[in-house]
XYZ file of C-alpha atoms in Angstrom:
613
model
C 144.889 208.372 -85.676
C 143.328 208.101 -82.199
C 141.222 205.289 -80.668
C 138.109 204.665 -82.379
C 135.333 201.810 -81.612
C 132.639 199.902 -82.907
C 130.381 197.168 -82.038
C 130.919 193.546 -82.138
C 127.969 192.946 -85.383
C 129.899 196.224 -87.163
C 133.120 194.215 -86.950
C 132.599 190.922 -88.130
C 130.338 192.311 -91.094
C 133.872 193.866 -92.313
C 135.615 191.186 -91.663
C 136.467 189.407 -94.737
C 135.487 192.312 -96.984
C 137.268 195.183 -96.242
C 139.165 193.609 -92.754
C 141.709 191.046 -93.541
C 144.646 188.981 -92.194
C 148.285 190.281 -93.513
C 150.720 187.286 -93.929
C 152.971 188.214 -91.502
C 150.240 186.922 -89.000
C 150.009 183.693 -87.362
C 147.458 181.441 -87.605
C 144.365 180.807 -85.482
C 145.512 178.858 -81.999
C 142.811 179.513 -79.561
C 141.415 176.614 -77.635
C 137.694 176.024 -77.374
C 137.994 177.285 -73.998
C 139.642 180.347 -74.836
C 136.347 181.303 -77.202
C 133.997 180.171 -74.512
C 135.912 182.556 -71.676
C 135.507 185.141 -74.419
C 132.356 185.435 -74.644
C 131.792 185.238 -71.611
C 134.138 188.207 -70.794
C 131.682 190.379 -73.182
C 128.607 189.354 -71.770
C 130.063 190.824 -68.352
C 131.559 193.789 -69.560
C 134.832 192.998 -68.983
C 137.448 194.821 -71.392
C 138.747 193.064 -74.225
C 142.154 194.839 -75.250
C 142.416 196.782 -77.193
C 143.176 196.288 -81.384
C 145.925 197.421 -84.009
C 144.720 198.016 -87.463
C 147.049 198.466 -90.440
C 145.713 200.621 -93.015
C 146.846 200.166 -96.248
C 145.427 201.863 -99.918
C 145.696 201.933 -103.485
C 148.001 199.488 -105.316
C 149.436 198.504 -102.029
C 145.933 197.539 -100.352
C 145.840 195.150 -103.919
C 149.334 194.045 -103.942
C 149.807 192.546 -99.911
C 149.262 188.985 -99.717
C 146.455 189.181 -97.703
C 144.264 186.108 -95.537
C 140.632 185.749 -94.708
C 139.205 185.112 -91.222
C 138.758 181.448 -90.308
C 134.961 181.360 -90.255
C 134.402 177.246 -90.172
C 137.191 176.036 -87.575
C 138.986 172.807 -87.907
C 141.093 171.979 -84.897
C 143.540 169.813 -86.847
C 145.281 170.681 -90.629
C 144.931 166.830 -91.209
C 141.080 165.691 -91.681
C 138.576 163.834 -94.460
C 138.424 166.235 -97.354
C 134.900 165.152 -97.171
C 134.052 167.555 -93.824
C 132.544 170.502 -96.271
C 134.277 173.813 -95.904
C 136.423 173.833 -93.041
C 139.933 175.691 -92.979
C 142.228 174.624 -90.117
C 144.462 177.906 -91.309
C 143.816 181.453 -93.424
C 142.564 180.954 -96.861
C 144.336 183.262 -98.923
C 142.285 186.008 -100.474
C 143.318 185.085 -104.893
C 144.187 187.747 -107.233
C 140.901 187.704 -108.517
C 138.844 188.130 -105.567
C 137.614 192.131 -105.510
C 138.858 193.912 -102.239
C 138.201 197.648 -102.014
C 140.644 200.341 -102.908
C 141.187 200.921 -98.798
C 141.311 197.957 -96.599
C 142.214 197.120 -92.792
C 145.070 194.827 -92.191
C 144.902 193.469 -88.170
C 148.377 193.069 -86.220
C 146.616 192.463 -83.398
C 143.594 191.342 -82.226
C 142.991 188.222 -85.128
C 142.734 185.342 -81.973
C 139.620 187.877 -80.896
C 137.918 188.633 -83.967
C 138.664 184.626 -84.922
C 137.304 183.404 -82.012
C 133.955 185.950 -82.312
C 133.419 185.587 -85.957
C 133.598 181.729 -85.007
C 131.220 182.012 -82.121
C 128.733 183.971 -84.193
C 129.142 183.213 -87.812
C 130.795 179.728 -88.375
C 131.288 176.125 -86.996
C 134.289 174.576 -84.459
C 134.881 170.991 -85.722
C 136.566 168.439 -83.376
C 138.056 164.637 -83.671
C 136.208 162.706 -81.054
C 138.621 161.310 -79.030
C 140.984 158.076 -78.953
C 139.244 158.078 -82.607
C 141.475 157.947 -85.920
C 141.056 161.479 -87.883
C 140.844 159.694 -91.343
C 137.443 158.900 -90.221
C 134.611 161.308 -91.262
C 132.549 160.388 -88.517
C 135.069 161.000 -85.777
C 134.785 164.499 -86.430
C 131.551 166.817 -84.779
C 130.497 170.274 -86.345
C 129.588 172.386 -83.643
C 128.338 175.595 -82.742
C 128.226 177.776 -80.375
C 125.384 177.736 -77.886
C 124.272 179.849 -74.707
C 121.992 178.084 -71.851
C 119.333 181.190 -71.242
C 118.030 178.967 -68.331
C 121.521 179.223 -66.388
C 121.686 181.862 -63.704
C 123.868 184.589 -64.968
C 124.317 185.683 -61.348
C 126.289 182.313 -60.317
C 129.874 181.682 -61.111
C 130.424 177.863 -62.321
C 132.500 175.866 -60.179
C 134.792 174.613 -62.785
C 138.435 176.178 -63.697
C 136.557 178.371 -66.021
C 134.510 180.496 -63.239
C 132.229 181.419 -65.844
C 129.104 183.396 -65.658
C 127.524 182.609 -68.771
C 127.269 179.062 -69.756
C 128.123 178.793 -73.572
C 129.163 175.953 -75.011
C 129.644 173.900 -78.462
C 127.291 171.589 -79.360
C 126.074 169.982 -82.785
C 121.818 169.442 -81.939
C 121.717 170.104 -78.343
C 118.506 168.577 -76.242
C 115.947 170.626 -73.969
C 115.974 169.617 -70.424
C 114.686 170.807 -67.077
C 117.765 172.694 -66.795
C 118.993 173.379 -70.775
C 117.360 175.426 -73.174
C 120.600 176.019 -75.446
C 119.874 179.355 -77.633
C 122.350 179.272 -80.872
C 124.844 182.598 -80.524
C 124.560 183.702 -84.406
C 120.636 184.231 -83.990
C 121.286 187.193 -82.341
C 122.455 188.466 -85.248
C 119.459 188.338 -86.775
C 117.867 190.950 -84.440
C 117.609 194.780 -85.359
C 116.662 195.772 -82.063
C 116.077 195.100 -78.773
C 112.329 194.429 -78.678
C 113.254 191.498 -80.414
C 114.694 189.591 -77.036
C 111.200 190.032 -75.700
C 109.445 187.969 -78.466
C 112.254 185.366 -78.124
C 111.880 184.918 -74.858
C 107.907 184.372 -74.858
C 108.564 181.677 -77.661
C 111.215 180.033 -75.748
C 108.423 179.953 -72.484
C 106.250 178.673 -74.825
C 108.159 176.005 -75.983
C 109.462 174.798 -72.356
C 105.523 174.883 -71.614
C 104.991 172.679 -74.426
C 107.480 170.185 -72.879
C 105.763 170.333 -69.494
C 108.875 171.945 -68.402
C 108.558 174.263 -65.051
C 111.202 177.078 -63.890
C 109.894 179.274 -61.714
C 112.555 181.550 -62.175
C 112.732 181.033 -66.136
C 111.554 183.650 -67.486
C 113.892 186.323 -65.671
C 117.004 183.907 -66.718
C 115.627 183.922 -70.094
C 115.741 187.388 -70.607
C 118.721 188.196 -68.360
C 120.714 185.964 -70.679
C 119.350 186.903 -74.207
C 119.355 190.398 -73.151
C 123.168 190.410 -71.860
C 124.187 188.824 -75.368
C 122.216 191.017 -77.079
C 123.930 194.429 -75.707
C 126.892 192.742 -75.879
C 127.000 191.713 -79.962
C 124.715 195.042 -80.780
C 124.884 198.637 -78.498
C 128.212 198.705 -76.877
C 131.302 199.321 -78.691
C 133.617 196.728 -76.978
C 135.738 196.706 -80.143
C 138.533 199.531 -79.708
C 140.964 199.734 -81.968
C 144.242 201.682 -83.619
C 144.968 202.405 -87.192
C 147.996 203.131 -88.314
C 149.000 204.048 -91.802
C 152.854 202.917 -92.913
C 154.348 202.045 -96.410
C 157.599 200.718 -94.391
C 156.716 196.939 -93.966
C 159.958 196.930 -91.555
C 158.157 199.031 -89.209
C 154.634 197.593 -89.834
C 156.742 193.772 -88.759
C 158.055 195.313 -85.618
C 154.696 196.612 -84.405
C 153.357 192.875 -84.953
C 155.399 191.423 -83.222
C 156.050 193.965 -80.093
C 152.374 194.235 -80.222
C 151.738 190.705 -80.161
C 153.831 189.813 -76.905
C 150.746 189.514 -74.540
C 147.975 187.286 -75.114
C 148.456 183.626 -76.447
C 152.585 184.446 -76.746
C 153.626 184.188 -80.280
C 156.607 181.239 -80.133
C 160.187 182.386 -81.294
C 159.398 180.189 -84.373
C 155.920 182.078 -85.099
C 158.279 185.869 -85.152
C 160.723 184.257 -87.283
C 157.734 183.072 -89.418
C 156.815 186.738 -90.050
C 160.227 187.950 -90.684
C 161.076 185.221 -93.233
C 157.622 186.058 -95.206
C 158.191 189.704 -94.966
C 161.648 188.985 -96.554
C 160.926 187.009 -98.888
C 157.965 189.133 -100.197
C 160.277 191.226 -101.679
C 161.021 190.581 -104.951
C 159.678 190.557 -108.572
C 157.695 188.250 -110.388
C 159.206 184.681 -109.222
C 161.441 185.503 -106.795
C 158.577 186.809 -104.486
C 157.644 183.733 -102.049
C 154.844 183.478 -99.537
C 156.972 181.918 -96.952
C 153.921 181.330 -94.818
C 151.848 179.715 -97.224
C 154.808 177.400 -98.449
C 156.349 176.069 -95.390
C 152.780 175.585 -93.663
C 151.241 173.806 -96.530
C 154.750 171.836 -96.814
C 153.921 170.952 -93.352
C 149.952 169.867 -93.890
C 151.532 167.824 -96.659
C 154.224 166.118 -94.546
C 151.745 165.463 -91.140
C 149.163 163.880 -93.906
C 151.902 161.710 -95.582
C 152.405 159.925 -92.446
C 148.966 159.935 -90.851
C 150.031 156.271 -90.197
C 152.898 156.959 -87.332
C 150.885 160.193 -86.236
C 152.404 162.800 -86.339
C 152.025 166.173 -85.763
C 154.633 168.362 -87.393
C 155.079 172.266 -86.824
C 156.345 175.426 -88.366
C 159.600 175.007 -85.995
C 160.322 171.948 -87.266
C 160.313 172.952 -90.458
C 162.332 176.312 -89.593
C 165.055 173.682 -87.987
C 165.550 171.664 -91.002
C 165.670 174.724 -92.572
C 168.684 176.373 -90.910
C 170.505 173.440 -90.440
C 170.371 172.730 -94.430
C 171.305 176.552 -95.302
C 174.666 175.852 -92.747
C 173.074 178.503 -90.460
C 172.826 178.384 -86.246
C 169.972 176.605 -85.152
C 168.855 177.847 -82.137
C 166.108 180.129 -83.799
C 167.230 183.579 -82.393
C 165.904 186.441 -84.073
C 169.141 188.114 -84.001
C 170.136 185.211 -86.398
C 167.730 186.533 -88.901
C 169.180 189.125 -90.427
C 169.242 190.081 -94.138
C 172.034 187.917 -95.344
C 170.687 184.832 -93.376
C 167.395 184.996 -94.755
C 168.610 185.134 -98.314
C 170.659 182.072 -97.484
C 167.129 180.592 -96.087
C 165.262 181.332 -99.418
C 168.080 179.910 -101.542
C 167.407 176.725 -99.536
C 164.224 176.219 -99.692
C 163.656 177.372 -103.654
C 166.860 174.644 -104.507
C 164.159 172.452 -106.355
C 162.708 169.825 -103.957
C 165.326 169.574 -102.520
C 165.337 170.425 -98.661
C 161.611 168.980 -98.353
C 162.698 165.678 -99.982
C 165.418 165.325 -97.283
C 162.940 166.153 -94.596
C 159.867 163.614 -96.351
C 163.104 161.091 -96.677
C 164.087 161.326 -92.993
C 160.516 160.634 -91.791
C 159.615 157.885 -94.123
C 163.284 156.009 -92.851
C 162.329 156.506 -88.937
C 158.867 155.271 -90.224
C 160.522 152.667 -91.666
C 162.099 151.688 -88.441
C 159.057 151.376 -86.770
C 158.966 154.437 -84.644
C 156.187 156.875 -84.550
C 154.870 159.864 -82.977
C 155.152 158.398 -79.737
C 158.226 156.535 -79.324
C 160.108 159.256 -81.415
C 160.657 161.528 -78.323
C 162.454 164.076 -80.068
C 161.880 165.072 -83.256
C 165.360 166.975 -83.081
C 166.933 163.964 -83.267
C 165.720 163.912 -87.088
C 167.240 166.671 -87.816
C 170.763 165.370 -88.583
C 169.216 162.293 -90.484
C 167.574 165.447 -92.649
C 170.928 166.524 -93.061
C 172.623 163.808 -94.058
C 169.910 163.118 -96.998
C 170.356 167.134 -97.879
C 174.089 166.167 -98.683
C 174.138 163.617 -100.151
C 171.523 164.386 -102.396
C 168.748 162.329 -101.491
C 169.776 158.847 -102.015
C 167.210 155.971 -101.888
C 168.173 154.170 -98.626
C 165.306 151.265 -99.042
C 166.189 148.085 -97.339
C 166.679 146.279 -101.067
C 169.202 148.640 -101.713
C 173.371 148.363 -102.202
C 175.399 147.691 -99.942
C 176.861 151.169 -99.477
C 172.805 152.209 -98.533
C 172.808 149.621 -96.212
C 175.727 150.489 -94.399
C 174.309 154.374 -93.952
C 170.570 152.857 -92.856
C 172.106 150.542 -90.259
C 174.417 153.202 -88.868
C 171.423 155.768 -88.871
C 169.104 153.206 -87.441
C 172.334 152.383 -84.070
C 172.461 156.402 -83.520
C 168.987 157.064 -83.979
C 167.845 154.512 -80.786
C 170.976 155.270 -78.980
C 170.135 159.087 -79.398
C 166.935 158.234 -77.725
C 167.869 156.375 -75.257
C 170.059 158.472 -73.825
C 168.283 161.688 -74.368
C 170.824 162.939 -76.453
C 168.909 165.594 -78.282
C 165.961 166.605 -75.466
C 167.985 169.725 -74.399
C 169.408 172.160 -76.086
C 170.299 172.225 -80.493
C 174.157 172.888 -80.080
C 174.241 168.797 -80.176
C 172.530 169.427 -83.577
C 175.038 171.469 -84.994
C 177.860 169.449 -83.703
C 176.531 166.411 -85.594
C 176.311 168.722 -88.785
C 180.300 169.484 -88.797
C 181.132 166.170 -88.692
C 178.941 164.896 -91.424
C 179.900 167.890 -93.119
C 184.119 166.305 -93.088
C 182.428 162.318 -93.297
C 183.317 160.463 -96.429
C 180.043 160.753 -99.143
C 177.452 158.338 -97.817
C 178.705 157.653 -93.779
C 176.535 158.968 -91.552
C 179.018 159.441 -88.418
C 177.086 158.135 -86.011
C 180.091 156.831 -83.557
C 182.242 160.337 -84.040
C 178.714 162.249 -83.064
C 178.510 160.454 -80.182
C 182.419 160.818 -79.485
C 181.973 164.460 -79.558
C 179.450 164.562 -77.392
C 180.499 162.675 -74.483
C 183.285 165.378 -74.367
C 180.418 167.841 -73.120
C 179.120 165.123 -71.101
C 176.453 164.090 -72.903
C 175.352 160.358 -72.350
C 176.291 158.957 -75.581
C 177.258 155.242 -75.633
C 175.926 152.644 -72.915
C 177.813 151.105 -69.584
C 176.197 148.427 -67.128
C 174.822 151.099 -64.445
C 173.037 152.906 -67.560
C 171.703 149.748 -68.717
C 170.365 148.140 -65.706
C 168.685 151.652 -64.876
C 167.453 151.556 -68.475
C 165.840 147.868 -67.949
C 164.601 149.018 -64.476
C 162.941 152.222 -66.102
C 161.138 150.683 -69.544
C 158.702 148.527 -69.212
C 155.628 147.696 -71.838
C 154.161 150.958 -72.852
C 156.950 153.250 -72.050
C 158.135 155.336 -75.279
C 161.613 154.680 -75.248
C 160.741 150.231 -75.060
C 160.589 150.166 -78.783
C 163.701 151.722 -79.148
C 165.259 149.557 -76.669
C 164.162 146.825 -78.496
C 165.107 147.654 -81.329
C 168.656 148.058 -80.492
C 168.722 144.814 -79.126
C 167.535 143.377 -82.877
C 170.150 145.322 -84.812
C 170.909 145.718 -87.237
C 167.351 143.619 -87.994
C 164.801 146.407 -87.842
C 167.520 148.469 -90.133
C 167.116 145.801 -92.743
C 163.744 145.150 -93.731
C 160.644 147.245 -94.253
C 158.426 144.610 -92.116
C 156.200 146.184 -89.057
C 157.611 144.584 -86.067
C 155.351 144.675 -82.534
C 156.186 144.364 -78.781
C 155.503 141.258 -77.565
C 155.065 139.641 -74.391
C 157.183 136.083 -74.260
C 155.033 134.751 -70.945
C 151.249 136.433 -72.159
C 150.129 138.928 -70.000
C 146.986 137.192 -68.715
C 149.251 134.305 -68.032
C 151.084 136.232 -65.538
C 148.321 137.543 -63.841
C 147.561 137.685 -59.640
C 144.648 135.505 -59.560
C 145.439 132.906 -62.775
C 148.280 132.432 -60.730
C 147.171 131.727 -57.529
C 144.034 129.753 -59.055
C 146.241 127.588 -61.819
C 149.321 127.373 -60.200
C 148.967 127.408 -56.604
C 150.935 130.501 -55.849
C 150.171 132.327 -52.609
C 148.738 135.761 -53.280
C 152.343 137.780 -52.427
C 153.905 135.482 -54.632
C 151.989 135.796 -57.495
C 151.683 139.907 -57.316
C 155.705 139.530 -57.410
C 155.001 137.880 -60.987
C 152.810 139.488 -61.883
C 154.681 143.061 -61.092
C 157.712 141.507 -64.002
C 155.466 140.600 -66.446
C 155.598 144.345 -68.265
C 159.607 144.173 -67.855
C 161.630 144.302 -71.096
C 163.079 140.863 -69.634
C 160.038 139.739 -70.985
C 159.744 141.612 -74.048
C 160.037 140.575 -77.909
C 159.749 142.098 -81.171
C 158.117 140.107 -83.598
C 157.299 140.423 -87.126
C 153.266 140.754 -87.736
C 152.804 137.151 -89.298
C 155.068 135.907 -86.321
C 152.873 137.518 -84.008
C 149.906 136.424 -85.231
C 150.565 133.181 -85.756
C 152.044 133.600 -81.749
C 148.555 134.526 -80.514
C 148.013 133.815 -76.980
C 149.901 130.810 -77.168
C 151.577 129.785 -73.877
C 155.583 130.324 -73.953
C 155.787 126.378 -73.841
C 153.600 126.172 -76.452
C 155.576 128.787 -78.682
C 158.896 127.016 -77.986
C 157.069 123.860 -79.802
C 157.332 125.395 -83.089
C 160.459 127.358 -83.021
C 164.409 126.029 -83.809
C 167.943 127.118 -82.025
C 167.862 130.162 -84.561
C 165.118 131.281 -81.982
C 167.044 131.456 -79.077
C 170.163 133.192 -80.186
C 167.848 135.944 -81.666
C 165.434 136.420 -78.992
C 168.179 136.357 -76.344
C 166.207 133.421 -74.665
C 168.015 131.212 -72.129
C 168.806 127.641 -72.912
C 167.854 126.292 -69.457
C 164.308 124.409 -70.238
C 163.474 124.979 -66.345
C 163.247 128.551 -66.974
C 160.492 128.235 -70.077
C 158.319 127.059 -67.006
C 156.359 130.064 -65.412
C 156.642 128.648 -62.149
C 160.187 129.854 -62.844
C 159.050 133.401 -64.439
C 161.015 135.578 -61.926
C 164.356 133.600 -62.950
C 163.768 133.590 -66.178
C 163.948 137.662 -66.258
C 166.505 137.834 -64.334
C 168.793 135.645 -66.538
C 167.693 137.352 -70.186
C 167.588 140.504 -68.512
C 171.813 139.824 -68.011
C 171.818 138.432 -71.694
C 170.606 141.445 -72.796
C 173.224 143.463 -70.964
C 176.185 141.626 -71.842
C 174.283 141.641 -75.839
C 174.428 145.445 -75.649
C 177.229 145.686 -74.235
C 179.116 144.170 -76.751
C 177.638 145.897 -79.790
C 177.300 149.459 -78.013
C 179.171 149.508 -74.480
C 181.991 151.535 -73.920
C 184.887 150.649 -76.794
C 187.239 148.535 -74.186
C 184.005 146.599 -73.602
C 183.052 145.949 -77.020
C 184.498 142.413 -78.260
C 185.397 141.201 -75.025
């Protein structure tokens, strides 16, 4: 069938009734700025691209699993239940909904008709930042607006060179410069005599307000009248039907179709082959991979809201292939027909590949890592693995001694791994690590062979003094590899209890600080910056337990030592010299626990002729 067209309101009244989303689609990934640079595109005319439309009748229009349009946009799959109805990704259109006996499937050209039917039907809701999302009221409802007193003739001078100033706003105000006209009220108008009665209403109003523009009325109707033509006369949708039983073919045209734009990631295509393959089947054995492994993932990001983070379809696609003993490195040439058998077989074995993967987070959780200091979440991948075969055993800190063993050994390879970088490039580490566990005794996670094997490749694996003092010259407080450092330098404490421990600073930060020290202490002002420039350094770095450090408060180190026995000293790695406790003596004192931490690693991680001496 040749190119057809139709206007922007023809489009979006079909969308959701006789156009949907097939499941081989991705979901919605636009940015906020990618729907405002859209609309402003239309508004000057400028082409679109063009759209692919599967057509699809009869019992197979009624049998394709089959998505709506996002209408009311969440920007995050983890909010309050309590924000009305938003839908971060596709509702599925249920068996019982009606759909007529012909319907339009889109492979390409959803982000478009998302972002329009957005812009001019729904809502974009977004978490206010450095807010938590489990808070309702971090989270705005907005729509989108269009500033008829801008000057359509001037480019903005922001990255966005727009035109047309649209925007998002939840109850915008009316200033000298603002009068913000909501986008989906065009709608409402069945021809263009319409913009003229707007536009006297909105001159009204402003006049009401005592608000002069000499040149508002021509921006007023400039703007309405662009938007207008834009949504109603000209046919900016253009689009391609095609009509194919074959869902092979229909899969290929997705995703050759689908390489400009917003690129679909290698995990996204492999998304759309696994749910075309596993679609076929009868009864039970037919599986919406999309709709499983993205809710698994909704479920597994809100589980751990606490540590923050943000899990994706490739991490679940990872654990995935490395559970069903397949490569890792997510080539589509990997999927074939035998592979993604193997896949479904995985992932239908009970609970059991998703109880590995909620196990491994909840025990690197446990460790007190998070989003942040967890710098690569491949690094959880073998820890997935190893709870895969073994069959999920509980490895709580109250548990034998045999659980024990396997948390403190995870706990030494997980910090090292970060460290070191280990797993940043590259997944052939990955599937090193899953040989040997696959030969380790029942219950050993390998950590010192992995690392064995991959210092033959050159990997960084185990430490040596040059990599430490580099390590304690690059860390300091904040940095997302301290904790880990830290850590290390606890074990195998932090392995063996499920108590939050924070960073702390021994000397308090505002102790060590330019002008305290040059007003309390008499330090000259080059002096105390040279203090004050160690004070973030892991020299001077603790963990403590919560009740510890809250009981520490902003105690002076002196103070501190007042309540605390030898036991202190040997675990803190504190020197025994009393002059050093003093802070005219702070530079002295990092320099000697910065060595004690050295020769402390060393011993428990350094090279294996170091170890023990």
């Amino acid at each position: 069938m040749s190119f057809q067209s139709k206007t922007i309101a023809n489009a979006l009244q079909e969308l959701n009734t006789a156009t949907f989303v097939p499941a081989i689609q991705r979901e919605f990934v636009w940015t906020e700025e990618q729907i405002i640079q859209l609309f402003d595109s239309i508004l000057r005319d400028y082409p679109i691209g063009s759209l692919l439309f599967w057509r699809v009748r009869g019992d197979l229009a009624q049998e394709q699993i089959k998505y709506k349009f996002v209408q009311h946009y969440v920007t995050d799959p983890v909010h309050p239940e309590n924000l009305g109805s938003v839908h971060h990704r596709n509702p599925e259109v249920e068996d019982y909904e009606d759909v007529p006996n012909g319907i339009q499937l889109v492979l390409d050209g959803q982000q478009r008709l998302t972002a329009l039917y957005i812009g001019l039907k729904g809502t974009l809701t977004t978490k206010q930042k450095h807010r938590h999302r489990t808070n309702p009221s971090a989270w705005d409802r907005k729509q989108l607006y269009l500033n008829v007193l801008s000057d359509p003739n001037e480019i903005s001078d922001d990255d966005l060179k727009m035109r047309y100033e649209f925007e998002f706003k939840t109850d915008p105000e009316i200033s000298e410069d603002e009068y913000w006209y909501r986008a989906k009220d065009i709608l409402e108008l069945n021809e263009y005599d319409g913009i003229h009665d707007i536009t006297e209403e909105v001159d009204a109003e402003l006049s009401e307000r005592d608000i002069d523009h000499p040149s508002q009325w021509k921006f007023i109707n400039k703007n309405l009248t662009a938007l207008y033509r834009a949504v109603h006369e000209r046919s900016l949708i253009n689009y391609d039907e095609k009509e194919e039983d074959d869902l092979g073919k229909v899969l290929d045209m997705f995703i050759r179709t689908n390489r400009g734009g917003t690129q679909l990631s290698t995990s996204e295509v492999l998304l759309s082959i696994a749910t075309a393959q596993w679609a076929n089947g009868n009864g039970a054995d037919a599986i919406n991979a999309r709709e499983e492994i993205t809710e698994f993932i909704d479920d597994l990001n809100r589980r751990r809201q606490d540590a923050g983070f943000s899990f994706d379809i490739d991490f679940a696609l990872r654990n995935l292939l490395m559970c069903s003993d397949l490569p890792t490195s997510e080539s589509v040439r990997h999927f074939n027909q035998s592979n993604l058998q193997k896949m479904k077989q995985t992932w239908t074995d009970g609970d059991k590949l998703q109880k590995a993967v909620r196990n491994a987070v909840d025990l690197v959780v446990d460790f007190g890592l998070d989003s942040r200091s967890l710098t690569s979440r491949n690094a959880l991948v073998p820890i997935t693995y190893f709870f895969y075969i073994n069959d999920n055993p509980g490895l709580e800190w109250s548990s034998g001694h045999e659980e024990i063993s396997a948390r403190e050994e995870i706990h030494q390879w997980l910090c090292t791994s970060i460290l070191n970088g280990t797993f940043s490039v590259g997944r052939g580490a990955i599937e090193r690590a899953r040989s040997l566990m696959q030969t380790a005794p029942a219950m050993t996670f390998p950590g010192d062979e992995i690392h064995r094997e991959l210092r033959s490749d050159g990997r960084v694996s185990r430490f040596d003094r040059d990599l430490l003092e580099l390590q304690l010259d690059g860390l300091e407080y904040g940095s997302r590899k301290t904790f880990s450092f830290l850590s290390l330098l606890y074990h195998p404490g932090p392995a063996r209890s499920n108590t939050r421990h924070d960073v702390d600073h021994i000397f308090p930060r505002d102790q060590v600080d330019t002008e305290t020290l040059v007003q309390d202490y008499g330090l000259d002002p080059v002096e105390a910056e040279r203090y004050a420039e160690l004070k973030d350094r892991v020299g001077n770095l603790q963990l403590l337990n919560e009740n510890e450090n809250r009981s520490k408060g902003g105690q002076s180190f002196l103070d501190w030592l007042e309540s605390q026995d030898e036991s202190y000293f040997e675990k803190h790695h504190i020197p025994q010299d009393e002059d050093l406790h003093r802070l005219e003596n702070f530079p002295e004192f990092i320099e000697t626990r910065e060595e004690l931490i050295i020769k402390d690693l060393l011993a428990k991680f350094g090279p294996e002729e170091s170890q023990g001496a």
